């Protein structure tokens, strides 16, 4: 450090010059963040962030998984045990441990995000290490106490134009309502994420389904269940939602006759379904959600392919989202067919696909999105929201799907301070890709400027109807 | 535009200089087009091409799929509906629609092919857009009326040395015979493509099989069916064919005992086979075709892995080849084993493999082709016949299979005017790859010159026995 | 040739300068070769290598497979037939054949290894070809007669600090004992490779199992069998072994109840098991081996995914390891779960994973190794131990797993003279990758120097406990 102005741009001089010009045209554009996991309470209550460890270490599963892989105990990082067992309570001790192991992050996006944040937000341009851990801790701590470090002030400073959170279908969206009521100028919208009441293998599924129908005054049957979803979607939409999101183990969809779907619902809601029923039910619900999207206009997202909680020892000690979700091979061609047969040509539907299986980019996703009007490609996701990952995404998809079947960038993060860092990274990598196309004469620079703006800003607004 | 002389060459100066020298050595070589889909009637009858839309838009599924993906109706592109329903009849209106949406093709090979064609064939070096759609339409239309724009004149102008068409096993090859009889100097050869009479799931299979045996005076049984193929292959060979081609959903092969194959034939020919029978029959027929190739010397090509007509609504409205064929994961290691066990070491067989699944390049195809004498790797195919796709092909295959287990370039197109553009693109990308190997001292430039000539010209002639 | 000092370094000037500095810092580091297939007798008996063909052609399946793929008969390369049939006996004739076909290796790592060896070991900087085949043959032959060309002298000259061989569980390790007794300063250690007594589908499995238990004085039952492995591991460890190695068709693991494992053992040891039993038994044994590793500290390696002896005609004529092993698609996420559930979080276990399926790098292997403390990623293996293969390995794994969940380089070779060439190639490619990260400001050069040393030397020592 300090952050080099040409970081992530092409190495070759002439391409770098082109990329720099492209980047200069998009660096200052507002941030549209249509998919992410920040806490809506931040915008409602505008609290101070507690300490550097709570900000940069504990909640970031990219960070904790790397440390865990090298033998650091999650307890030592202050992550709460389900059994209430002892964990490190001193944030400074956690920070020191992070600093000692900071060298592990060389070559990873975590390091780039972190350094962008500490330099641009805290003005720190020293590299973290054991020698300066305390000094950096103190500097960050001191800054966090200041009013300009509160979420709403940062929202403005980051140039955010709109940001979506991800919310359970059962959520009352109290914070979202509070933001509305407050009159604050920021635009924070919820996203309808019904997995807990859609996936029969989710913890508490039966209870969640019962709550869902009860909170909407419906009966506990298939029609009541669908009506409940429609009601909740309308509630979310009233509070600004423009999209739904679905995190399934696979991309499988079904389009069963309604009588069959109804009896499947009965089985799974009563806890009498088996594993195949669970998969079929999730599959059916994707098609149902697409049908509802056509009616209410909510954009639909599918995030498939994660083997959740792969490490049972960690799951039982700490619960989910501990960095033990592992990508798996994901088929789209056959999996999506029932849904696409029904709605793939419908211009009212926007269905944004993500993947954890890069092999699908060129073989399946770009050909599908380059054909079906309803399909769009989400940006490089989880494990691939990185310079090399984003480069490979463009290299593998552009020639078949072009730029206009993609939807710009998602930061997909709960790490608030990393949002500008992530958007900046995406803008740089996209400009680097465009610069390559200009430098070897596949595009004119003038066109590339327009495309760069679309990738950084326009496509996300359009695709997500924001 | 205008076309930059260094397009698609490496960005870095010293590598570009090497690539330019390599390219200069191959740019003017004749075109050998051993696999494609041009209409043999063009060479027989030498008609004028009707209009710009018929030339560049309507028949090009790369173009129509991209437009469809962004909501353009195929009817608006003048594509005939099966039910005879109304479609756009005015080619100028279709052209304007193409021009309005031309920006969608940024970063795609379609754009590069189109711009190469309009500049080199029509002398137009303006970029198409809504503003100049009519002017370009008029200029192209005017040119199309001239005798030098007829197929035979273009054949000569393009420097084509030989071109293969792809023809149904049931085709009488009347145009090919007419070309022969005409005394014209061009070399146009058919390719034996028997899918319609080999795939029990093809429309009209039973009828096609009956016609096949009848037209060759054979009986409708397994031996008669095989004899019919042999007779038709001989007929194709008499008219210049040097190759067969097989487009199957998978690469699966079988080598059943002949009695079992005979009874399988009886079932599928009588329409009594199920889906597994169909797959097994196709698999068996690949091995039978290999056996015949050993006898008659026709080179065998397998193009597996396309999920055909993925979009049933489009299929029922417009029929096949509407841009709704989607690649799928394809296994070669187990699939090809029965055929390879029988003939993989036979030097009389040349079996050229293609893929729509890039992951097979380094994992399966290069190791197989780098071992079996009978196997060769076809070039980057459909969805990958693009600058990035061809680059990845070389990067993934060269280290294991070398250059001499590959067979040069196929344009694989029905878009006549794009043929020089496609060969030029392949030559540039191959020279760029060779230049990289020279620039980082893996090859000498002198060797690279010889390899570049083989990739552009020599390997195709040799592998396809042209 | 001669070897260019900048070979394999980045083409772009500024990145090349960085890479050259990084490479200068690691070029002279000792070679740690923790996994390979050299003959321990070489170190024990220090014989002269017989002739150029025996050195460079006959034993190198990278070379023989390429020649075979282009129609050269293995007999003509002097490879012994199982039936004792005639083969070429004149090494000079074999060498000439190699020279005639040397052009096939353009773009392959075999060529780079060969040229590095002949230039650095024999001082020959002419490119081999038909014109100089005899001259090079004579020069190499003459050199081979000299004492400085014996294995021990080369060990010293190559700067080897430690080298592991790979040895059957049934091996008496006589050569290893002889090396020990001899007092020679070189460090040659065995590796415990029990496949022949672990894989029920291996030739002679039942006999091997009986020998295993007999040579350790155990009974032929499950407990006796496990005790026999423990005893043999201890024997290997006494002679310096630090690791085991397991070459299975898949990465599947199981963790059966011991009673079930015992009865499975009874079935397979008695030859009564079917194919599924064989797969389950291999799977179970990986978990048993992990359990033993936790006790005795031997590092565990899994090399899965090869379809061995794909070519039955070649296998029956010449036996195994004839270049007919073909990679296949390999799953890790589900396959490894039983083992990982048991031991994935145990810091005493080091389990090093390899793959022949590149698609697993970013999708499965980096996420798994970037999470589980016990898991580490082995370097790019077989078919991928090449400039492009090693580059793709770093590009696909670094962002998720970092550098410190990888274990440096393995040469994995039986080609003694290629060892420095292979390590040199790996060092160059890693420095090229690091230089890219420095040049686009993802790393500081100072950090890159430290990482380069770890990749070239430190990580292998640490991971393999050498």
Short mmCIF file of C-alpha atoms in Angstrom, two decimals, chain B residues 29-406:
data_model
loop_
_atom_site.label_atom_id
_atom_site.label_comp_id
_atom_site.label_asym_id
_atom_site.label_seq_id
_atom_site.Cartn_x
_atom_site.Cartn_y
_atom_site.Cartn_z
CA UNK B 29 -3.29 -19.30 -47.92
CA UNK B 30 -6.22 -20.96 -49.68
CA UNK B 31 -9.27 -21.83 -47.63
CA UNK B 32 -9.89 -25.50 -47.00
CA UNK B 33 -13.34 -25.81 -45.48
CA UNK B 34 -13.79 -29.48 -44.57
CA UNK B 35 -16.97 -29.12 -42.55
CA UNK B 36 -19.81 -26.67 -43.15
CA UNK B 37 -23.42 -26.13 -44.03
CA UNK B 38 -23.51 -24.04 -47.17
CA UNK B 39 -26.18 -24.95 -49.70
CA UNK B 40 -24.81 -27.06 -52.55
CA UNK B 41 -27.40 -25.47 -54.83
CA UNK B 42 -25.45 -22.23 -54.59
CA UNK B 43 -22.53 -23.83 -56.38
CA UNK B 44 -24.77 -25.67 -58.83
CA UNK B 45 -27.12 -22.84 -59.75
CA UNK B 46 -25.02 -19.78 -58.85
CA UNK B 47 -28.01 -17.62 -57.89
CA UNK B 48 -27.83 -14.07 -56.59
CA UNK B 49 -28.33 -13.67 -52.83
CA UNK B 50 -31.71 -11.99 -52.40
CA UNK B 51 -31.21 -9.19 -49.88
CA UNK B 52 -29.20 -8.11 -46.84
CA UNK B 53 -31.64 -9.60 -44.32
CA UNK B 54 -31.65 -12.97 -46.09
CA UNK B 55 -27.88 -12.84 -46.19
CA UNK B 56 -26.95 -11.69 -42.70
CA UNK B 57 -29.93 -12.01 -40.36
CA UNK B 58 -32.58 -14.62 -41.05
CA UNK B 59 -30.43 -17.73 -41.55
CA UNK B 60 -27.85 -16.98 -38.84
CA UNK B 61 -28.90 -18.57 -35.58
CA UNK B 62 -26.08 -16.77 -33.76
CA UNK B 63 -27.78 -13.53 -34.74
CA UNK B 64 -31.39 -14.53 -34.24
CA UNK B 65 -30.77 -16.12 -30.82
CA UNK B 66 -29.17 -12.95 -29.47
CA UNK B 67 -32.05 -10.84 -30.75
CA UNK B 68 -34.57 -13.30 -29.34
CA UNK B 69 -32.84 -13.25 -25.96
CA UNK B 70 -33.53 -9.54 -25.78
CA UNK B 71 -37.19 -9.89 -26.62
CA UNK B 72 -37.22 -9.56 -30.39
CA UNK B 73 -39.86 -11.86 -31.87
CA UNK B 74 -38.64 -14.27 -34.52
CA UNK B 75 -41.67 -13.26 -36.59
CA UNK B 76 -40.26 -9.75 -36.74
CA UNK B 77 -37.07 -11.22 -38.23
CA UNK B 78 -39.04 -12.79 -41.03
CA UNK B 79 -38.60 -16.33 -39.84
CA UNK B 80 -41.37 -18.53 -41.20
CA UNK B 81 -43.88 -19.95 -38.74
CA UNK B 82 -44.83 -23.58 -39.14
CA UNK B 83 -48.48 -22.62 -39.02
CA UNK B 84 -48.03 -20.13 -41.82
CA UNK B 85 -48.89 -17.29 -39.45
CA UNK B 86 -47.85 -13.74 -40.34
CA UNK B 87 -44.20 -12.79 -40.28
CA UNK B 88 -42.34 -9.70 -41.37
CA UNK B 89 -42.01 -9.82 -45.14
CA UNK B 90 -40.08 -6.61 -45.72
CA UNK B 91 -36.34 -7.30 -45.63
CA UNK B 92 -35.62 -3.64 -45.01
CA UNK B 93 -37.74 -3.67 -41.86
CA UNK B 94 -35.84 -6.72 -40.65
CA UNK B 95 -32.55 -5.03 -41.39
CA UNK B 96 -33.59 -1.93 -39.46
CA UNK B 97 -34.48 -4.05 -36.47
CA UNK B 98 -31.08 -5.71 -36.68
CA UNK B 99 -29.42 -2.30 -36.86
CA UNK B 100 -31.31 -1.00 -33.84
CA UNK B 101 -30.12 -3.96 -31.83
CA UNK B 102 -26.66 -4.13 -33.29
CA UNK B 103 -25.11 -2.88 -30.06
CA UNK B 104 -26.04 -6.21 -28.47
CA UNK B 105 -23.31 -7.92 -30.45
CA UNK B 106 -20.45 -5.99 -28.87
CA UNK B 107 -17.86 -8.53 -27.76
CA UNK B 108 -19.31 -11.38 -29.79
CA UNK B 109 -17.81 -13.17 -32.78
CA UNK B 110 -20.98 -12.45 -34.77
CA UNK B 111 -20.03 -8.83 -34.85
CA UNK B 112 -16.49 -9.56 -35.96
CA UNK B 113 -17.69 -11.85 -38.74
CA UNK B 114 -20.25 -9.34 -39.89
CA UNK B 115 -17.86 -6.43 -39.98
CA UNK B 116 -15.21 -8.44 -41.78
CA UNK B 117 -17.80 -9.41 -44.39
CA UNK B 118 -19.28 -5.99 -45.00
CA UNK B 119 -15.88 -4.38 -45.25
CA UNK B 120 -14.05 -6.97 -47.30
CA UNK B 121 -16.94 -7.97 -49.54
CA UNK B 122 -18.93 -4.74 -49.77
CA UNK B 123 -16.28 -2.15 -48.99
CA UNK B 124 -18.34 -0.75 -46.13
CA UNK B 125 -16.31 0.40 -43.18
CA UNK B 126 -18.99 2.22 -41.22
CA UNK B 127 -20.37 0.54 -38.15
CA UNK B 128 -24.02 -0.45 -38.57
CA UNK B 129 -26.51 1.41 -36.41
CA UNK B 130 -29.98 2.88 -36.58
CA UNK B 131 -28.61 5.98 -38.29
CA UNK B 132 -27.11 4.27 -41.30
CA UNK B 133 -29.30 1.18 -41.56
CA UNK B 134 -30.96 2.26 -44.77
CA UNK B 135 -27.78 3.44 -46.39
CA UNK B 136 -26.05 0.16 -45.68
CA UNK B 137 -29.08 -1.78 -46.79
CA UNK B 138 -29.07 0.03 -50.10
CA UNK B 139 -25.35 -0.38 -50.63
CA UNK B 140 -25.44 -4.11 -49.91
CA UNK B 141 -28.57 -4.61 -51.99
CA UNK B 142 -27.01 -2.86 -54.94
CA UNK B 143 -23.89 -4.95 -54.68
CA UNK B 144 -25.81 -8.19 -54.43
CA UNK B 145 -27.23 -7.62 -57.87
CA UNK B 146 -23.77 -7.76 -59.45
CA UNK B 147 -22.37 -10.92 -61.00
CA UNK B 148 -19.25 -10.82 -58.84
CA UNK B 149 -21.48 -11.41 -55.81
CA UNK B 150 -22.70 -14.77 -57.04
CA UNK B 151 -21.55 -17.86 -55.13
CA UNK B 152 -19.09 -19.10 -57.75
CA UNK B 153 -17.44 -15.73 -58.12
CA UNK B 154 -17.17 -15.42 -54.36
CA UNK B 155 -15.75 -18.93 -54.13
CA UNK B 156 -12.89 -17.78 -56.27
CA UNK B 157 -12.54 -14.42 -54.60
CA UNK B 158 -12.47 -16.04 -51.16
CA UNK B 159 -9.64 -18.29 -52.26
CA UNK B 160 -11.49 -21.47 -51.46
CA UNK B 161 -9.63 -24.58 -52.49
CA UNK B 162 -12.21 -27.10 -51.33
CA UNK B 163 -15.45 -26.90 -49.40
CA UNK B 164 -17.57 -29.63 -47.88
CA UNK B 165 -21.31 -29.44 -47.42
CA UNK B 166 -23.29 -31.56 -44.97
CA UNK B 167 -25.95 -33.74 -46.53
CA UNK B 168 -28.59 -36.15 -45.40
CA UNK B 169 -27.92 -39.80 -46.07
CA UNK B 170 -31.16 -39.73 -48.07
CA UNK B 171 -30.15 -36.81 -50.24
CA UNK B 172 -29.80 -37.52 -53.94
CA UNK B 173 -26.97 -34.99 -54.07
CA UNK B 174 -28.46 -33.53 -57.22
CA UNK B 175 -26.65 -30.24 -56.77
CA UNK B 176 -23.37 -32.01 -56.21
CA UNK B 177 -23.92 -33.96 -59.39
CA UNK B 178 -24.83 -30.78 -61.20
CA UNK B 179 -21.61 -29.12 -60.04
CA UNK B 180 -19.64 -32.09 -61.34
CA UNK B 181 -21.41 -32.07 -64.66
CA UNK B 182 -21.03 -28.33 -65.05
CA UNK B 183 -17.30 -28.50 -65.38
CA UNK B 184 -16.88 -25.62 -62.94
CA UNK B 185 -13.43 -25.56 -61.38
CA UNK B 186 -14.57 -25.29 -57.75
CA UNK B 187 -14.26 -28.30 -55.46
CA UNK B 188 -17.46 -28.87 -53.51
CA UNK B 189 -17.84 -32.21 -51.79
CA UNK B 190 -20.71 -33.71 -49.80
CA UNK B 191 -20.45 -35.12 -46.29
CA UNK B 192 -22.44 -38.17 -45.24
CA UNK B 193 -24.66 -37.18 -42.34
CA UNK B 194 -26.99 -40.09 -41.57
CA UNK B 195 -28.53 -38.83 -38.28
CA UNK B 196 -32.08 -38.78 -39.65
CA UNK B 197 -31.83 -42.50 -40.37
CA UNK B 198 -29.69 -43.37 -37.34
CA UNK B 199 -31.39 -41.59 -34.48
CA UNK B 200 -34.63 -43.35 -33.48
CA UNK B 201 -35.71 -40.11 -31.80
CA UNK B 202 -35.38 -38.05 -34.99
CA UNK B 203 -38.62 -36.97 -36.63
CA UNK B 204 -39.55 -39.46 -39.31
CA UNK B 205 -36.91 -42.01 -38.36
CA UNK B 206 -38.92 -45.08 -39.36
CA UNK B 207 -39.80 -43.55 -42.71
CA UNK B 208 -36.21 -42.51 -43.25
CA UNK B 209 -34.92 -46.00 -42.52
CA UNK B 210 -37.40 -47.51 -44.94
CA UNK B 211 -36.38 -45.02 -47.63
CA UNK B 212 -32.72 -45.72 -46.99
CA UNK B 213 -33.03 -49.44 -47.54
CA UNK B 214 -35.42 -49.02 -50.43
CA UNK B 215 -33.30 -46.53 -52.33
CA UNK B 216 -30.39 -48.96 -52.15
CA UNK B 217 -32.41 -52.08 -52.91
CA UNK B 218 -31.91 -53.66 -49.52
CA UNK B 219 -34.21 -55.44 -47.12
CA UNK B 220 -35.54 -53.87 -43.97
CA UNK B 221 -33.41 -55.79 -41.52
CA UNK B 222 -30.15 -55.14 -39.73
CA UNK B 223 -27.94 -56.49 -42.48
CA UNK B 224 -29.95 -54.70 -45.12
CA UNK B 225 -29.78 -51.50 -43.14
CA UNK B 226 -26.01 -51.70 -42.80
CA UNK B 227 -25.66 -52.54 -46.46
CA UNK B 228 -27.79 -49.52 -47.28
CA UNK B 229 -25.43 -47.26 -45.32
CA UNK B 230 -22.48 -48.78 -47.11
CA UNK B 231 -24.12 -48.17 -50.45
CA UNK B 232 -25.00 -44.59 -49.64
CA UNK B 233 -21.49 -43.91 -48.34
CA UNK B 234 -20.12 -45.25 -51.61
CA UNK B 235 -22.48 -42.97 -53.50
CA UNK B 236 -21.33 -39.96 -51.48
CA UNK B 237 -17.73 -40.98 -51.94
CA UNK B 238 -18.23 -41.15 -55.70
CA UNK B 239 -19.33 -37.53 -55.59
CA UNK B 240 -16.23 -36.53 -53.69
CA UNK B 241 -17.14 -37.08 -50.05
CA UNK B 242 -14.19 -37.73 -47.79
CA UNK B 243 -16.01 -37.69 -44.48
CA UNK B 244 -19.08 -38.56 -42.47
CA UNK B 245 -20.57 -36.57 -39.61
CA UNK B 246 -22.63 -37.62 -36.61
CA UNK B 247 -24.50 -35.21 -34.38
CA UNK B 248 -25.58 -37.16 -31.35
CA UNK B 249 -26.88 -36.03 -27.97
CA UNK B 250 -23.99 -37.86 -26.30
CA UNK B 251 -20.70 -39.43 -27.35
CA UNK B 252 -21.82 -42.84 -26.22
CA UNK B 253 -20.72 -45.81 -28.29
CA UNK B 254 -21.54 -49.49 -28.04
CA UNK B 255 -20.18 -52.59 -29.64
CA UNK B 256 -22.95 -55.14 -29.22
CA UNK B 257 -22.92 -58.67 -30.54
CA UNK B 258 -24.42 -58.52 -34.00
CA UNK B 259 -27.45 -60.62 -33.04
CA UNK B 260 -28.24 -58.20 -30.26
CA UNK B 261 -27.75 -55.25 -32.59
CA UNK B 262 -30.06 -56.88 -35.09
CA UNK B 263 -32.87 -57.27 -32.62
CA UNK B 264 -32.32 -53.74 -31.34
CA UNK B 265 -32.65 -52.56 -34.93
CA UNK B 266 -35.89 -54.46 -35.30
CA UNK B 267 -37.33 -52.78 -32.23
CA UNK B 268 -36.35 -49.23 -33.13
CA UNK B 269 -37.21 -49.58 -36.81
CA UNK B 270 -40.64 -50.79 -35.82
CA UNK B 271 -41.08 -47.89 -33.42
CA UNK B 272 -41.13 -50.29 -30.48
CA UNK B 273 -37.95 -48.99 -28.84
CA UNK B 274 -37.81 -46.86 -25.71
CA UNK B 275 -35.45 -43.98 -24.91
CA UNK B 276 -32.71 -46.31 -23.73
CA UNK B 277 -33.00 -48.31 -26.94
CA UNK B 278 -32.64 -45.12 -28.94
CA UNK B 279 -29.46 -44.16 -27.08
CA UNK B 280 -28.04 -47.65 -27.44
CA UNK B 281 -28.86 -47.77 -31.11
CA UNK B 282 -27.17 -44.44 -31.81
CA UNK B 283 -24.21 -45.70 -29.78
CA UNK B 284 -24.01 -48.91 -31.74
CA UNK B 285 -24.23 -47.06 -35.02
CA UNK B 286 -21.16 -44.97 -34.20
CA UNK B 287 -19.17 -48.16 -33.94
CA UNK B 288 -20.71 -49.48 -37.14
CA UNK B 289 -19.80 -46.24 -38.88
CA UNK B 290 -16.23 -46.55 -37.63
CA UNK B 291 -16.11 -50.07 -39.01
CA UNK B 292 -17.34 -48.81 -42.38
CA UNK B 293 -14.81 -45.97 -42.31
CA UNK B 294 -12.02 -48.47 -41.97
CA UNK B 295 -13.32 -50.14 -45.09
CA UNK B 296 -14.08 -47.13 -47.27
CA UNK B 297 -11.66 -44.56 -45.89
CA UNK B 298 -14.23 -41.89 -45.05
CA UNK B 299 -13.08 -39.77 -42.13
CA UNK B 300 -15.52 -39.87 -39.24
CA UNK B 301 -16.65 -36.85 -37.23
CA UNK B 302 -18.63 -36.87 -33.98
CA UNK B 303 -20.38 -33.67 -32.88
CA UNK B 304 -21.96 -34.64 -29.58
CA UNK B 305 -23.48 -32.88 -26.65
CA UNK B 306 -26.19 -30.58 -27.93
CA UNK B 307 -29.56 -30.59 -26.21
CA UNK B 308 -31.58 -29.89 -29.34
CA UNK B 309 -34.74 -27.80 -29.35
CA UNK B 310 -34.59 -26.90 -25.69
CA UNK B 311 -37.40 -24.38 -26.12
CA UNK B 312 -40.58 -26.28 -27.00
CA UNK B 313 -42.68 -23.17 -27.62
CA UNK B 314 -40.18 -21.99 -30.22
CA UNK B 315 -39.87 -25.46 -31.69
CA UNK B 316 -43.57 -25.84 -32.18
CA UNK B 317 -43.88 -22.39 -33.73
CA UNK B 318 -40.76 -22.34 -35.91
CA UNK B 319 -39.16 -25.78 -35.98
CA UNK B 320 -35.56 -26.69 -35.37
CA UNK B 321 -32.31 -24.71 -35.62
CA UNK B 322 -33.80 -21.60 -34.05
CA UNK B 323 -30.94 -20.94 -31.62
CA UNK B 324 -32.48 -23.09 -28.89
CA UNK B 325 -29.87 -25.84 -28.96
CA UNK B 326 -28.02 -25.79 -25.66
CA UNK B 327 -24.72 -27.52 -24.83
CA UNK B 328 -24.64 -30.05 -22.09
CA UNK B 329 -22.04 -31.83 -20.02
CA UNK B 330 -20.48 -34.55 -22.14
CA UNK B 331 -18.45 -37.57 -21.13
CA UNK B 332 -15.95 -39.05 -23.56
CA UNK B 333 -13.79 -41.34 -21.45
CA UNK B 334 -16.39 -44.02 -20.85
CA UNK B 335 -18.62 -43.12 -23.77
CA UNK B 336 -16.07 -43.76 -26.48
CA UNK B 337 -14.52 -46.85 -24.94
CA UNK B 338 -16.48 -49.51 -26.83
CA UNK B 339 -15.61 -47.93 -30.16
CA UNK B 340 -12.00 -47.32 -29.15
CA UNK B 341 -11.61 -50.84 -27.80
CA UNK B 342 -12.50 -52.03 -31.26
CA UNK B 343 -10.78 -49.52 -33.51
CA UNK B 344 -8.87 -46.93 -31.47
CA UNK B 345 -5.48 -48.30 -32.47
CA UNK B 346 -6.33 -48.78 -36.12
CA UNK B 347 -4.28 -46.40 -38.27
CA UNK B 348 -6.86 -46.65 -41.07
CA UNK B 349 -9.45 -44.85 -38.98
CA UNK B 350 -9.50 -41.08 -38.48
CA UNK B 351 -12.10 -40.13 -35.92
CA UNK B 352 -12.42 -36.39 -35.29
CA UNK B 353 -14.00 -35.36 -32.01
CA UNK B 354 -15.78 -32.12 -31.26
CA UNK B 355 -17.22 -30.83 -28.02
CA UNK B 356 -19.62 -28.26 -26.62
CA UNK B 357 -18.24 -28.93 -23.16
CA UNK B 358 -14.95 -27.09 -22.76
CA UNK B 359 -14.15 -28.95 -19.57
CA UNK B 360 -13.44 -32.01 -21.68
CA UNK B 361 -10.58 -30.38 -23.58
CA UNK B 362 -7.87 -30.85 -21.00
CA UNK B 363 -9.42 -33.59 -18.92
CA UNK B 364 -10.56 -36.02 -21.59
CA UNK B 365 -10.12 -35.01 -25.21
CA UNK B 366 -6.47 -34.01 -25.26
CA UNK B 367 -5.47 -37.09 -23.22
CA UNK B 368 -7.51 -39.37 -25.50
CA UNK B 369 -6.30 -37.78 -28.74
CA UNK B 370 -2.78 -37.69 -27.34
CA UNK B 371 -2.92 -41.43 -26.95
CA UNK B 372 -5.12 -43.13 -29.55
CA UNK B 373 -3.81 -43.22 -33.12
CA UNK B 374 -7.33 -43.08 -34.54
CA UNK B 375 -8.43 -39.98 -32.61
CA UNK B 376 -7.98 -36.37 -33.60
CA UNK B 377 -9.36 -33.20 -32.02
CA UNK B 378 -11.67 -31.07 -34.06
CA UNK B 379 -11.32 -27.30 -33.59
CA UNK B 380 -13.28 -25.21 -31.13
CA UNK B 381 -16.91 -25.64 -32.16
CA UNK B 382 -20.25 -23.80 -31.91
CA UNK B 383 -20.33 -21.23 -29.10
CA UNK B 384 -16.53 -21.57 -28.93
CA UNK B 385 -15.60 -20.69 -32.54
CA UNK B 386 -14.67 -17.29 -31.19
CA UNK B 387 -11.47 -15.52 -30.18
CA UNK B 388 -11.65 -16.50 -26.50
CA UNK B 389 -13.02 -19.93 -27.31
CA UNK B 390 -10.27 -20.73 -29.78
CA UNK B 391 -7.63 -19.38 -27.42
CA UNK B 392 -8.88 -21.61 -24.63
CA UNK B 393 -8.91 -24.59 -26.99
CA UNK B 394 -5.20 -24.17 -27.71
CA UNK B 395 -4.31 -23.42 -24.12
CA UNK B 396 -6.13 -26.51 -22.89
CA UNK B 397 -5.10 -29.03 -25.53
CA UNK B 398 -1.62 -28.20 -26.85
CA UNK B 399 0.41 -29.30 -23.87
CA UNK B 400 -1.11 -32.78 -23.87
CA UNK B 401 -2.05 -33.42 -27.49
CA UNK B 402 0.38 -31.11 -29.28
CA UNK B 403 -0.57 -29.48 -32.57
CA UNK B 404 -0.48 -32.60 -34.69
CA UNK B 405 -3.40 -34.36 -33.06
CA UNK B 406 -5.58 -31.43 -34.08
#
